[in-house]
CSV table of C-alpha atoms in Angstrom, one decimal:
chain,number,residue,atom,x,y,z
A,1,MET,CA,-70.6,51.7,-76.1
A,2,ASP,CA,-68.4,53.8,-78.4
A,3,ILE,CA,-66.2,56.0,-76.3
A,4,GLN,CA,-63.7,58.2,-78.0
A,5,ILE,CA,-61.2,60.5,-76.2
A,6,LEU,CA,-61.3,63.8,-78.0
A,7,GLN,CA,-58.9,65.6,-75.9
A,8,ASN,CA,-56.7,65.0,-72.8
A,9,ILE,CA,-53.2,65.9,-71.8
A,10,VAL,CA,-50.4,63.4,-71.2
A,11,PRO,CA,-48.7,64.0,-67.8
A,12,GLN,CA,-45.0,64.0,-67.6
A,13,GLU,CA,-43.1,60.8,-66.8
A,14,ALA,CA,-42.1,60.9,-63.1
A,15,PHE,CA,-39.5,58.1,-62.8
A,16,GLY,CA,-37.4,57.1,-65.9
A,17,LEU,CA,-34.4,55.1,-66.9
A,18,ASN,CA,-32.1,56.8,-64.4
A,19,ILE,CA,-34.2,55.6,-61.5
A,20,ALA,CA,-34.3,52.1,-63.0
A,21,ILE,CA,-30.5,52.1,-63.2
A,22,TYR,CA,-30.2,53.4,-59.6
A,23,PHE,CA,-32.4,50.5,-58.4
A,24,TYR,CA,-30.3,48.0,-60.4
A,25,LEU,CA,-27.0,49.2,-59.0
A,26,THR,CA,-28.2,49.3,-55.3
A,27,GLY,CA,-29.6,45.8,-55.9
A,28,LEU,CA,-26.3,44.5,-57.2
A,29,SER,CA,-24.5,46.1,-54.3
A,30,ALA,CA,-26.8,44.7,-51.6
A,31,GLY,CA,-26.7,41.2,-53.2
A,32,SER,CA,-22.9,41.1,-53.5
A,33,PHE,CA,-22.5,42.4,-49.9
A,34,ILE,CA,-24.7,39.7,-48.5
A,35,LEU,CA,-22.8,37.1,-50.4
A,36,SER,CA,-19.5,38.4,-49.0
A,37,THR,CA,-20.8,38.0,-45.4
A,38,LEU,CA,-21.3,34.2,-45.9
A,39,ALA,CA,-17.6,33.6,-45.3
A,40,TYR,CA,-16.7,36.7,-43.2
A,41,GLY,CA,-19.8,36.9,-41.1
A,42,PHE,CA,-21.3,33.4,-40.9
A,43,GLY,CA,-17.9,31.6,-41.2
A,44,ILE,CA,-18.7,29.3,-44.1
A,45,LYS,CA,-15.1,28.7,-45.2
A,46,MET,CA,-16.0,27.6,-48.7
A,47,PHE,CA,-17.1,31.1,-49.7
A,48,LYS,CA,-14.0,32.8,-48.5
A,49,PRO,CA,-12.7,33.7,-52.0
A,50,LEU,CA,-15.9,35.6,-52.6
A,51,GLY,CA,-15.5,37.9,-49.6
A,52,LYS,CA,-13.2,40.5,-51.0
A,53,ILE,CA,-14.9,40.4,-54.5
A,54,GLY,CA,-18.2,41.0,-52.8
A,55,VAL,CA,-17.2,43.9,-50.6
A,56,VAL,CA,-15.3,45.7,-53.4
A,57,MET,CA,-18.2,45.3,-55.8
A,58,ALA,CA,-20.7,46.4,-53.1
A,59,THR,CA,-18.7,49.5,-52.3
A,60,PHE,CA,-17.9,50.5,-55.8
A,61,LEU,CA,-21.5,50.0,-57.1
A,62,LEU,CA,-23.0,51.9,-54.2
A,63,MET,CA,-20.7,54.9,-54.9
A,64,LEU,CA,-21.8,54.8,-58.5
A,65,ALA,CA,-25.5,54.5,-57.8
A,66,PRO,CA,-26.2,58.1,-56.3
A,67,VAL,CA,-24.7,59.6,-59.5
A,68,PHE,CA,-27.9,58.4,-61.3
A,69,LEU,CA,-30.0,59.9,-58.5
A,70,LEU,CA,-28.3,63.3,-59.1
A,71,LEU,CA,-28.8,62.9,-62.8
A,72,HIS,CA,-32.5,62.4,-62.1
A,73,LEU,CA,-33.0,65.4,-59.9
A,74,GLY,CA,-34.4,68.5,-61.6
A,75,SER,CA,-32.3,70.8,-59.4
A,76,PRO,CA,-29.2,68.7,-58.5
A,77,ILE,CA,-27.5,71.7,-56.8
A,78,ARG,CA,-30.2,71.5,-54.1
A,79,PHE,CA,-29.4,67.9,-53.2
A,80,TRP,CA,-28.3,69.1,-49.7
A,81,HIS,CA,-31.9,69.9,-49.0
A,82,LEU,CA,-32.3,66.1,-48.5
A,83,PHE,CA,-30.1,66.4,-45.4
A,84,VAL,CA,-31.5,69.6,-44.0
A,85,TYR,CA,-35.2,69.3,-44.5
A,86,LEU,CA,-36.3,65.9,-43.5
A,87,ASN,CA,-39.7,64.2,-43.9
A,88,PRO,CA,-39.7,61.0,-41.8
A,89,ALA,CA,-42.7,59.7,-43.8
A,90,SER,CA,-40.9,59.7,-47.1
A,91,PRO,CA,-38.9,56.6,-48.2
A,92,ILE,CA,-36.4,58.9,-49.9
A,93,THR,CA,-35.5,60.5,-46.6
A,94,TRP,CA,-34.9,57.0,-45.2
A,95,GLY,CA,-32.6,56.4,-48.1
A,96,THR,CA,-30.7,59.6,-47.5
A,97,PHE,CA,-29.3,58.1,-44.3
A,98,LEU,CA,-28.9,54.6,-45.7
A,99,LEU,CA,-26.9,55.9,-48.6
A,100,ILE,CA,-24.4,57.4,-46.1
A,101,LEU,CA,-24.3,54.7,-43.5
A,102,TYR,CA,-24.1,51.7,-45.9
A,103,PRO,CA,-21.1,52.7,-47.9
A,104,ILE,CA,-19.2,53.8,-44.8
A,105,ASN,CA,-19.9,50.4,-43.2
A,106,CYS,CA,-18.8,48.7,-46.5
A,107,ILE,CA,-15.5,50.6,-46.4
A,108,ILE,CA,-14.8,49.8,-42.8
A,109,TYR,CA,-15.8,46.1,-43.3
A,110,GLY,CA,-13.6,45.9,-46.4
A,111,TYR,CA,-10.7,47.6,-44.6
A,112,PHE,CA,-10.7,45.0,-41.8
A,113,MET,CA,-11.1,42.2,-44.3
A,114,PHE,CA,-8.0,43.3,-46.3
A,115,ARG,CA,-6.1,43.8,-43.1
A,116,ASP,CA,-6.9,40.2,-42.1
A,117,LYS,CA,-8.7,41.0,-38.9
A,118,PRO,CA,-11.5,38.4,-38.8
A,119,LYS,CA,-13.0,39.5,-35.5
A,120,GLN,CA,-13.6,43.2,-36.5
A,121,THR,CA,-14.7,42.1,-40.0
A,122,ARG,CA,-17.3,39.9,-38.4
A,123,ILE,CA,-18.8,42.7,-36.4
A,124,PHE,CA,-19.1,45.0,-39.4
A,125,ALA,CA,-20.5,42.1,-41.5
A,126,PHE,CA,-23.3,41.8,-39.0
A,127,ILE,CA,-23.9,45.6,-38.9
A,128,GLY,CA,-23.9,45.5,-42.7
A,129,ILE,CA,-26.5,42.8,-43.3
A,130,PRO,CA,-29.5,44.8,-42.0
A,131,LEU,CA,-28.1,47.9,-43.8
A,132,ALA,CA,-27.8,46.0,-47.1
A,133,ILE,CA,-31.4,44.6,-46.7
A,134,LEU,CA,-32.6,48.1,-45.9
A,135,ILE,CA,-30.8,49.9,-48.7
A,136,HIS,CA,-32.5,47.7,-51.2
A,137,GLY,CA,-35.7,47.3,-49.2
A,138,TYR,CA,-36.2,51.0,-49.1
A,139,THR,CA,-36.0,51.3,-52.9
A,140,GLY,CA,-38.9,48.7,-52.9
A,141,PHE,CA,-40.8,51.0,-50.5
A,142,ILE,CA,-40.1,54.0,-52.9
A,143,VAL,CA,-42.2,52.4,-55.6
A,144,ALA,CA,-44.6,50.7,-53.1
A,145,VAL,CA,-45.6,54.0,-51.6
A,146,GLY,CA,-46.2,55.5,-55.0
A,147,LYS,CA,-49.9,54.7,-54.5
A,148,ALA,CA,-51.0,56.1,-57.9
A,149,ARG,CA,-49.7,53.0,-59.8
A,150,ALA,CA,-51.3,49.6,-59.5
A,151,LEU,CA,-48.0,47.8,-60.4
A,152,TRP,CA,-46.1,49.6,-57.6
A,153,ASN,CA,-48.6,49.8,-54.8
A,154,THR,CA,-48.1,46.3,-53.4
A,155,ALA,CA,-46.6,45.1,-50.2
A,156,LEU,CA,-44.7,42.5,-52.3
A,157,MET,CA,-42.5,45.1,-53.9
A,158,PRO,CA,-39.8,45.4,-51.2
A,159,VAL,CA,-39.6,41.6,-51.0
A,160,LEU,CA,-39.5,41.2,-54.7
A,161,PHE,CA,-36.8,43.9,-54.9
A,162,LEU,CA,-34.7,42.1,-52.3
A,163,VAL,CA,-34.9,38.7,-53.9
A,164,SER,CA,-34.1,40.1,-57.3
A,165,ALA,CA,-31.2,41.9,-55.7
A,166,ILE,CA,-29.8,38.7,-54.3
A,167,VAL,CA,-30.3,37.0,-57.7
A,168,SER,CA,-28.4,39.7,-59.5
A,169,GLY,CA,-25.7,39.9,-56.8
A,170,ILE,CA,-24.9,36.2,-57.0
A,171,ALA,CA,-24.8,36.4,-60.8
A,172,LEU,CA,-22.4,39.4,-60.7
A,173,VAL,CA,-20.1,37.7,-58.1
A,174,ILE,CA,-19.9,34.5,-60.2
A,175,ILE,CA,-18.8,36.5,-63.3
A,176,VAL,CA,-16.3,38.6,-61.4
A,177,TYR,CA,-15.0,35.6,-59.6
A,178,LEU,CA,-14.4,33.7,-62.9
A,179,VAL,CA,-12.8,36.7,-64.5
A,180,VAL,CA,-10.5,37.5,-61.5
A,181,PHE,CA,-9.5,34.0,-60.7
A,182,GLY,CA,-9.6,32.6,-64.3
A,183,VAL,CA,-8.2,35.4,-66.4
A,184,PHE,CA,-6.2,37.8,-64.3
A,185,SER,CA,-4.7,35.4,-61.7
A,186,LYS,CA,-1.7,33.4,-62.8
A,187,ASN,CA,-1.2,31.0,-59.9
A,188,ARG,CA,-4.8,30.5,-58.8
A,189,LYS,CA,-7.4,28.6,-60.6
A,190,PRO,CA,-11.1,29.1,-60.1
A,191,ASP,CA,-12.6,26.6,-57.7
A,192,PHE,CA,-15.3,24.8,-59.8
A,193,GLN,CA,-16.9,23.2,-56.8
A,194,LEU,CA,-17.5,26.7,-55.4
A,195,VAL,CA,-18.8,28.0,-58.7
A,196,GLY,CA,-21.1,25.0,-58.9
A,197,LYS,CA,-22.4,25.7,-55.4
A,198,LEU,CA,-23.1,29.3,-56.3
A,199,ALA,CA,-24.9,28.2,-59.5
A,200,THR,CA,-27.1,26.0,-57.5
A,201,ILE,CA,-27.9,28.8,-55.0
A,202,LEU,CA,-28.6,31.2,-57.9
A,203,ALA,CA,-30.9,28.7,-59.6
A,204,TRP,CA,-33.1,28.2,-56.6
A,205,THR,CA,-33.2,32.0,-55.8
A,206,ILE,CA,-34.4,32.4,-59.4
A,207,VAL,CA,-37.3,30.0,-58.5
A,208,LEU,CA,-38.2,32.1,-55.5
A,209,ASP,CA,-38.1,35.2,-57.7
A,210,LEU,CA,-40.3,33.6,-60.3
A,211,PHE,CA,-42.7,32.6,-57.5
A,212,LEU,CA,-43.0,36.2,-56.3
A,213,VAL,CA,-43.4,37.6,-59.8
A,214,GLY,CA,-46.1,34.9,-60.5
A,215,SER,CA,-48.0,35.7,-57.3
A,216,ASP,CA,-47.9,39.4,-58.2
A,217,LEU,CA,-49.3,38.7,-61.6
A,218,ILE,CA,-52.1,36.4,-60.3
A,219,VAL,CA,-53.2,39.1,-57.8
A,220,LEU,CA,-53.0,41.9,-60.4
A,221,ALA,CA,-55.3,39.8,-62.7
A,222,VAL,CA,-58.1,39.7,-60.2
A,223,SER,CA,-57.5,43.1,-58.6
A,224,HIS,CA,-59.1,46.5,-59.5
A,225,SER,CA,-59.4,47.9,-63.0
A,226,GLU,CA,-56.0,49.7,-63.1
A,227,ALA,CA,-54.2,46.6,-61.9
A,228,GLN,CA,-55.8,44.6,-64.7
A,229,GLU,CA,-54.9,47.3,-67.2
A,230,VAL,CA,-51.2,47.3,-66.2
A,231,LEU,CA,-51.2,43.5,-66.4
A,232,GLN,CA,-52.4,43.6,-70.0
A,233,VAL,CA,-49.7,46.1,-70.8
A,234,LEU,CA,-47.1,43.7,-69.3
A,235,ILE,CA,-48.2,40.4,-70.8
A,236,ARG,CA,-49.8,41.5,-74.1
A,237,GLY,CA,-49.0,45.2,-74.7
A,238,LYS,CA,-46.0,47.4,-75.0
A,239,PHE,CA,-43.9,45.6,-72.4
A,240,PHE,CA,-44.4,42.0,-73.7
A,241,VAL,CA,-40.9,41.8,-75.0
A,242,PRO,CA,-39.0,43.3,-72.0
A,243,PHE,CA,-41.2,41.6,-69.4
A,244,VAL,CA,-42.2,38.2,-70.7
A,245,ILE,CA,-39.4,37.4,-73.2
A,246,ILE,CA,-36.3,39.2,-71.8
A,247,GLU,CA,-36.9,39.4,-68.0
A,248,ASN,CA,-38.7,36.1,-67.4
A,249,LEU,CA,-37.9,33.7,-70.2
A,250,LEU,CA,-34.3,34.7,-71.2
A,251,GLY,CA,-33.5,36.2,-67.8
A,252,LYS,CA,-34.9,33.6,-65.4
A,253,VAL,CA,-36.4,30.4,-66.9
A,254,PHE,CA,-33.7,29.7,-69.4
A,255,PRO,CA,-30.8,30.4,-67.0
A,256,PHE,CA,-32.5,28.2,-64.4
A,257,PHE,CA,-32.2,25.2,-66.7
A,258,LEU,CA,-28.7,26.1,-67.7
A,259,LEU,CA,-27.6,26.3,-64.1
A,260,VAL,CA,-29.5,23.4,-62.6
A,261,ILE,CA,-29.2,20.5,-65.0
A,262,PRO,CA,-25.9,18.7,-64.3
A,263,LYS,CA,-25.4,17.6,-67.9
A,264,PHE,CA,-25.3,21.2,-69.1
A,265,ARG,CA,-23.2,22.5,-66.3
A,266,ASN,CA,-19.8,23.9,-67.3
A,267,VAL,CA,-17.9,27.2,-67.1
A,268,PHE,CA,-19.5,28.4,-70.3
A,269,THR,CA,-23.1,27.7,-69.4
A,270,ILE,CA,-22.7,29.1,-65.9
A,271,THR,CA,-21.1,32.3,-67.3
A,272,LEU,CA,-23.8,32.6,-70.0
A,273,GLY,CA,-26.6,31.9,-67.4
A,274,SER,CA,-25.2,34.6,-65.0
A,275,ILE,CA,-24.9,37.2,-67.8
A,276,LEU,CA,-28.5,36.4,-68.9
A,277,VAL,CA,-29.6,36.8,-65.2
A,278,LEU,CA,-27.9,40.2,-65.0
A,279,ILE,CA,-29.6,41.4,-68.2
A,280,GLY,CA,-33.0,39.9,-67.0
A,281,ILE,CA,-32.8,41.7,-63.6
A,282,PHE,CA,-32.0,45.0,-65.3
A,283,PHE,CA,-35.1,44.6,-67.4
A,284,MET,CA,-37.0,43.8,-64.3
A,285,ARG,CA,-36.1,47.2,-62.9
A,286,TYR,CA,-36.9,48.8,-66.2
A,287,VAL,CA,-40.3,47.1,-66.4
A,288,VAL,CA,-41.3,48.0,-62.8
A,289,VAL,CA,-40.2,51.6,-63.1
A,290,VAL,CA,-41.1,52.5,-66.7
A,291,GLY,CA,-43.9,49.9,-67.3
A,292,GLY,CA,-45.5,50.8,-64.0
A,293,GLU,CA,-46.0,54.3,-65.3
A,294,SER,CA,-47.2,53.3,-68.7
A,295,VAL,CA,-51.0,53.3,-67.8
A,296,PRO,CA,-52.4,56.8,-67.9
A,297,LEU,CA,-53.9,58.0,-64.6
A,298,ILE,CA,-56.8,60.1,-65.9
B,1,MET,CA,-67.4,66.8,-45.1
B,2,ASN,CA,-66.1,63.7,-43.3
B,3,GLN,CA,-66.6,65.4,-40.0
B,4,PRO,CA,-69.3,64.7,-37.4
B,5,ALA,CA,-72.2,67.2,-37.3
B,6,ARG,CA,-71.6,70.1,-35.0
B,7,LEU,CA,-73.6,72.9,-33.6
B,8,LYS,CA,-74.0,75.8,-36.0
B,9,SER,CA,-72.6,78.3,-33.6
B,10,GLU,CA,-69.4,76.4,-33.2
B,11,LYS,CA,-66.5,78.1,-34.9
B,12,ARG,CA,-64.9,75.8,-37.4
B,13,PRO,CA,-61.6,76.2,-39.2
B,14,ILE,CA,-61.7,77.2,-42.8
B,15,ARG,CA,-61.7,74.3,-45.3
B,16,TYR,CA,-61.5,75.5,-48.9
B,17,ALA,CA,-63.1,73.4,-51.6
B,18,MET,CA,-63.9,73.8,-55.3
B,19,LEU,CA,-67.0,72.6,-57.1
B,20,PHE,CA,-67.5,72.2,-60.8
B,21,ASP,CA,-71.1,72.1,-61.9
B,22,LEU,CA,-70.7,70.1,-65.1
B,23,ARG,CA,-74.4,70.8,-66.0
B,24,LYS,CA,-73.3,74.4,-66.6
B,25,CYS,CA,-69.9,73.8,-68.1
B,26,ILE,CA,-69.7,74.5,-71.8
B,27,GLY,CA,-66.1,73.4,-72.3
B,28,CYS,CA,-64.9,76.9,-73.5
B,29,TYR,CA,-61.4,76.7,-72.0
B,30,THR,CA,-61.6,80.1,-70.4
B,31,CYS,CA,-60.6,78.6,-67.0
B,32,VAL,CA,-57.6,76.9,-68.6
B,33,LEU,CA,-56.6,80.2,-70.2
B,34,ALA,CA,-57.1,82.2,-67.1
B,35,CYS,CA,-55.0,79.7,-65.1
B,36,LYS,CA,-52.2,79.8,-67.7
B,37,SER,CA,-52.0,83.6,-67.6
B,38,GLU,CA,-52.5,84.0,-63.9
B,39,ASN,CA,-49.8,81.6,-62.9
B,40,ASP,CA,-47.4,82.0,-65.8
B,41,VAL,CA,-47.7,78.4,-66.8
B,42,PRO,CA,-45.2,77.6,-69.6
B,43,LEU,CA,-46.0,76.0,-72.9
B,44,GLY,CA,-46.4,72.2,-72.8
B,45,VAL,CA,-47.6,71.9,-69.2
B,46,TRP,CA,-50.9,72.6,-67.5
B,47,ARG,CA,-52.1,73.3,-64.0
B,48,SER,CA,-55.6,72.8,-65.1
B,49,TRP,CA,-56.9,71.2,-68.2
B,50,ILE,CA,-60.0,69.8,-69.9
B,51,LYS,CA,-60.6,66.2,-70.8
B,52,ARG,CA,-63.3,65.6,-73.4
B,53,ILE,CA,-64.8,62.3,-74.5
B,54,GLU,CA,-67.5,61.4,-76.9
B,55,LYS,CA,-69.9,58.6,-76.0
B,56,GLY,CA,-72.2,56.7,-78.3
B,57,ARG,CA,-72.8,57.0,-82.1
B,58,TYR,CA,-74.6,59.7,-84.0
B,59,PRO,CA,-77.5,60.6,-83.4
B,60,ALA,CA,-77.4,59.0,-80.0
B,61,ALA,CA,-74.1,60.6,-79.0
B,62,ARG,CA,-73.0,63.2,-76.5
B,63,GLU,CA,-69.8,64.9,-75.5
B,64,PHE,CA,-68.7,64.9,-71.9
B,65,ILE,CA,-66.3,67.4,-70.4
B,66,LEU,CA,-64.1,67.1,-67.4
B,67,PRO,CA,-62.2,70.1,-66.1
B,68,ILE,CA,-59.3,68.9,-64.0
B,69,VAL,CA,-57.5,70.8,-61.3
B,70,CYS,CA,-55.6,69.7,-58.2
B,71,ASN,CA,-57.9,68.1,-55.7
B,72,ASN,CA,-56.0,69.7,-52.7
B,73,CYS,CA,-56.7,66.4,-50.9
B,74,ASP,CA,-57.3,66.2,-47.2
B,75,ASN,CA,-54.9,63.2,-47.0
B,76,PRO,CA,-52.4,64.2,-49.7
B,77,VAL,CA,-50.0,61.5,-50.7
B,78,CYS,CA,-47.7,64.1,-52.3
B,79,VAL,CA,-47.1,65.6,-48.8
B,80,THR,CA,-46.4,62.1,-47.4
B,81,VAL,CA,-43.7,61.3,-49.9
B,82,CYS,CA,-42.0,64.6,-50.5
B,83,PRO,CA,-38.5,64.0,-49.0
B,84,VAL,CA,-37.7,67.6,-48.3
B,85,GLY,CA,-41.1,68.7,-47.0
B,86,SER,CA,-41.6,71.0,-49.9
B,87,SER,CA,-45.2,69.9,-50.5
B,88,ILE,CA,-47.1,71.5,-47.6
B,89,LYS,CA,-50.8,71.3,-46.6
B,90,ARG,CA,-52.0,74.6,-45.2
B,91,PRO,CA,-54.5,74.6,-42.2
B,92,ASP,CA,-57.2,75.8,-44.6
B,93,GLY,CA,-56.6,72.7,-46.8
B,94,ILE,CA,-54.7,74.1,-49.7
B,95,VAL,CA,-51.7,72.0,-50.7
B,96,TYR,CA,-48.9,74.0,-52.1
B,97,ILE,CA,-45.2,73.6,-53.1
B,98,ASP,CA,-42.5,75.6,-51.5
B,99,PRO,CA,-40.5,76.6,-54.7
B,100,HIS,CA,-37.3,77.3,-52.7
B,101,ARG,CA,-37.2,73.8,-51.2
B,102,CYS,CA,-38.2,71.6,-54.1
B,103,ILE,CA,-35.3,69.6,-55.5
B,104,GLY,CA,-37.2,68.2,-58.5
B,105,CYS,CA,-37.0,64.5,-57.5
B,106,ARG,CA,-40.5,63.9,-59.1
B,107,TYR,CA,-41.6,61.6,-56.3
B,108,CYS,CA,-44.8,63.6,-55.8
B,109,MET,CA,-45.5,63.1,-59.5
B,110,ALA,CA,-45.0,59.4,-59.2
B,111,ALA,CA,-47.3,59.2,-56.2
B,112,CYS,CA,-50.2,61.6,-57.1
B,113,PRO,CA,-53.1,59.5,-58.4
B,114,TYR,CA,-54.4,62.4,-60.4
B,115,GLY,CA,-51.3,63.3,-62.4
B,116,VAL,CA,-51.8,67.0,-61.8
B,117,ARG,CA,-48.1,67.9,-61.2
B,118,TYR,CA,-45.4,68.8,-63.7
B,119,ILE,CA,-41.8,69.8,-63.7
B,120,HIS,CA,-41.4,73.5,-64.8
B,121,PRO,CA,-39.3,73.3,-68.0
B,122,THR,CA,-36.8,76.0,-66.8
B,123,ARG,CA,-37.1,76.2,-63.1
B,124,LYS,CA,-36.9,72.4,-62.8
B,125,ILE,CA,-39.1,72.2,-59.8
B,126,ALA,CA,-42.5,70.6,-59.3
B,127,GLU,CA,-45.6,72.8,-59.8
B,128,LYS,CA,-49.3,72.3,-59.7
B,129,CYS,CA,-52.6,74.0,-59.1
B,130,PHE,CA,-52.9,75.4,-55.6
B,131,TRP,CA,-56.3,77.1,-56.1
B,132,CYS,CA,-54.5,80.4,-56.6
B,133,HIS,CA,-53.7,80.8,-52.9
B,134,HIS,CA,-52.1,84.2,-53.6
B,135,ARG,CA,-55.5,85.4,-54.8
B,136,VAL,CA,-57.4,83.6,-52.1
B,137,ASP,CA,-55.3,85.1,-49.3
B,138,THR,CA,-56.2,88.6,-50.5
B,139,GLY,CA,-59.9,87.8,-50.6
B,140,LEU,CA,-60.2,87.1,-54.4
B,141,ASP,CA,-61.5,83.9,-56.0
B,142,PRO,CA,-59.1,81.7,-58.0
B,143,ALA,CA,-58.5,82.9,-61.5
B,144,CYS,CA,-60.5,80.0,-63.1
B,145,VAL,CA,-63.5,80.7,-60.9
B,146,GLU,CA,-63.5,84.4,-61.7
B,147,ALA,CA,-63.1,83.8,-65.5
B,148,CYS,CA,-65.8,81.1,-65.9
B,149,PRO,CA,-68.5,82.7,-68.1
B,150,THR,CA,-71.3,80.4,-67.0
B,151,GLY,CA,-70.5,80.4,-63.3
B,152,ALA,CA,-69.9,76.7,-63.3
B,153,ILE,CA,-67.1,76.8,-60.8
B,154,LEU,CA,-67.6,77.6,-57.2
B,155,PHE,CA,-64.9,78.2,-54.6
B,156,GLY,CA,-65.2,78.8,-50.9
B,157,ASP,CA,-65.1,77.6,-47.4
B,158,LEU,CA,-67.0,74.3,-47.0
B,159,ASN,CA,-67.1,74.7,-43.3
B,160,ASP,CA,-69.1,78.0,-43.5
B,161,PRO,CA,-72.7,76.9,-43.8
B,162,ASP,CA,-73.6,80.2,-45.5
B,163,SER,CA,-71.1,80.0,-48.3
B,164,PRO,CA,-72.5,79.2,-51.8
B,165,ILE,CA,-70.2,76.2,-52.2
B,166,ALA,CA,-71.4,74.7,-48.8
B,167,LYS,CA,-75.0,75.1,-49.9
B,168,ALA,CA,-74.4,73.7,-53.4
B,169,VAL,CA,-72.5,70.7,-52.0
B,170,ALA,CA,-75.2,70.1,-49.4
B,171,ARG,CA,-78.1,70.2,-51.9
B,172,ASN,CA,-76.7,68.3,-54.8
B,173,PRO,CA,-75.3,64.8,-55.4
B,174,VAL,CA,-71.6,65.4,-55.7
B,175,GLN,CA,-68.7,63.2,-56.8
B,176,SER,CA,-65.0,63.4,-56.8
B,177,ILE,CA,-62.4,61.7,-58.9
B,178,LYS,CA,-60.9,58.5,-57.6
B,179,ALA,CA,-62.3,58.9,-54.1
B,180,ASP,CA,-61.3,55.2,-53.5
B,181,MET,CA,-57.7,56.2,-53.3
B,182,GLY,CA,-58.1,57.3,-49.7
B,183,THR,CA,-56.8,60.8,-50.5
B,184,ARG,CA,-60.1,62.6,-49.6
B,185,PRO,CA,-60.2,64.9,-52.6
B,186,TYR,CA,-61.8,68.4,-52.1
B,187,THR,CA,-62.6,69.2,-55.7
B,188,PHE,CA,-66.2,68.2,-56.2
B,189,TYR,CA,-68.2,67.7,-59.4
B,190,ILE,CA,-71.9,67.8,-60.0
B,191,GLY,CA,-72.9,65.5,-62.9
B,192,LEU,CA,-69.6,63.7,-63.3
B,193,ASP,CA,-69.7,60.9,-65.7
B,194,ARG,CA,-67.9,57.6,-64.9
B,195,ASP,CA,-66.7,57.1,-68.4
B,196,VAL,CA,-65.0,60.5,-68.7
B,197,VAL,CA,-62.8,59.6,-65.8
B,198,GLU,CA,-62.1,56.0,-66.8
B,199,ALA,CA,-61.6,56.4,-70.5
B,200,LYS,CA,-57.8,56.0,-71.1
B,201,LYS,CA,-55.6,55.8,-74.1
B,202,THR,CA,-54.0,52.4,-73.5
B,203,GLU,CA,-53.2,49.9,-76.1
B,204,GLY,CA,-56.3,48.2,-77.6
B,205,ASN,CA,-58.5,51.1,-76.6
B,206,GLU,CA,-58.5,53.5,-79.5
């Protein structure tokens, strides 16, 4: 049957690049915070050099992230409405509180860490872990509750967001660790055993991430018509390059082999792999936010 | 609708609804124009609009018209997600936006399955069709209903068995757009074609 659309209007884009950047930054922050608690919360001595890097990155990135939220708001001067008029049903309202509690906890946790007070550091590490999970989990709920879009409206979204947050957090901490200890520090050398361990963790978290993306795609392929349409856009249409090539092949599959095969493993391949992962996860946020909206509603 | 049958004498709360009789609609855009001028809708955005498709090939071809307004859902997702409680559902069913509260976060636009919301280009807040509640509150019909030259649009209280819309909805097979979304839309159509809703401009579908 020939069907031709003679006239329709194109609704405005709701979420754009600013929201994708915001999700990316909170993910990096949550991921690096969780990595820093391995030594200062769970007491794994090997990861001790990552603690301070993790908490500094987590605090800094989370202070940067709300800037992009303000840029996204139509009326940024009214941002205080978020604190005064609350809607407990809205994930953005949950985020209002998390965006205050989490950075405050990060600062207290970092303060005790730099003052060498392990007992207090440990307490705030354990307060921080659920906050870090929530601060990125809630961004997953923001898209998951957007029921209009087939790509977003899945219970997998918060989990997928969390796993990709940890992936990007590990990659960021590896790069910052190599730069801080390898370039700027004169008397300390990077511990290659530690970097190797991180690379292994990163590689297998990437596998978990790929598994989640794969299960999402398989269910989209057999789900209702809009889900099938958005799947076509991702794997064949406009988002083929950002989704298939950059996010998954260059950002996950290729770095996995770089990081996991012992013959390839050296400082250069681990750095390259981590940078590719960081780029890949950025494109993941972009594809979810912008790609999810690319199928017209009516 | 969606309520158990009750005795006729029982007093029910008002539930406004809108009905488009597409058998009478001629696609003249008078409703769109009336809406634009009544609500001061700026250039480039629409509170109501018309989607037209053409099916088949000449001579076996026909044009289908779908006028779209806000569904003023009974279970509105925009009200659920609005972080500042600026999207509000009134007891009579009309969903409106408090212009003094809205911060322009666009979450309602992301969540609405019907894409009826826009950001006002200069006020920078979300706006949409609210069945002209300023007119309805003074006893008038919405602007589109009053302007329609063929009388294809009905507006009224669905819970009042004597209202023209309640009679029309009761006597005709009616549909609504994307009822499967669980939003319980209250804009009804007589003679709605499936393809006019589902036809979309995605890649590979020219």
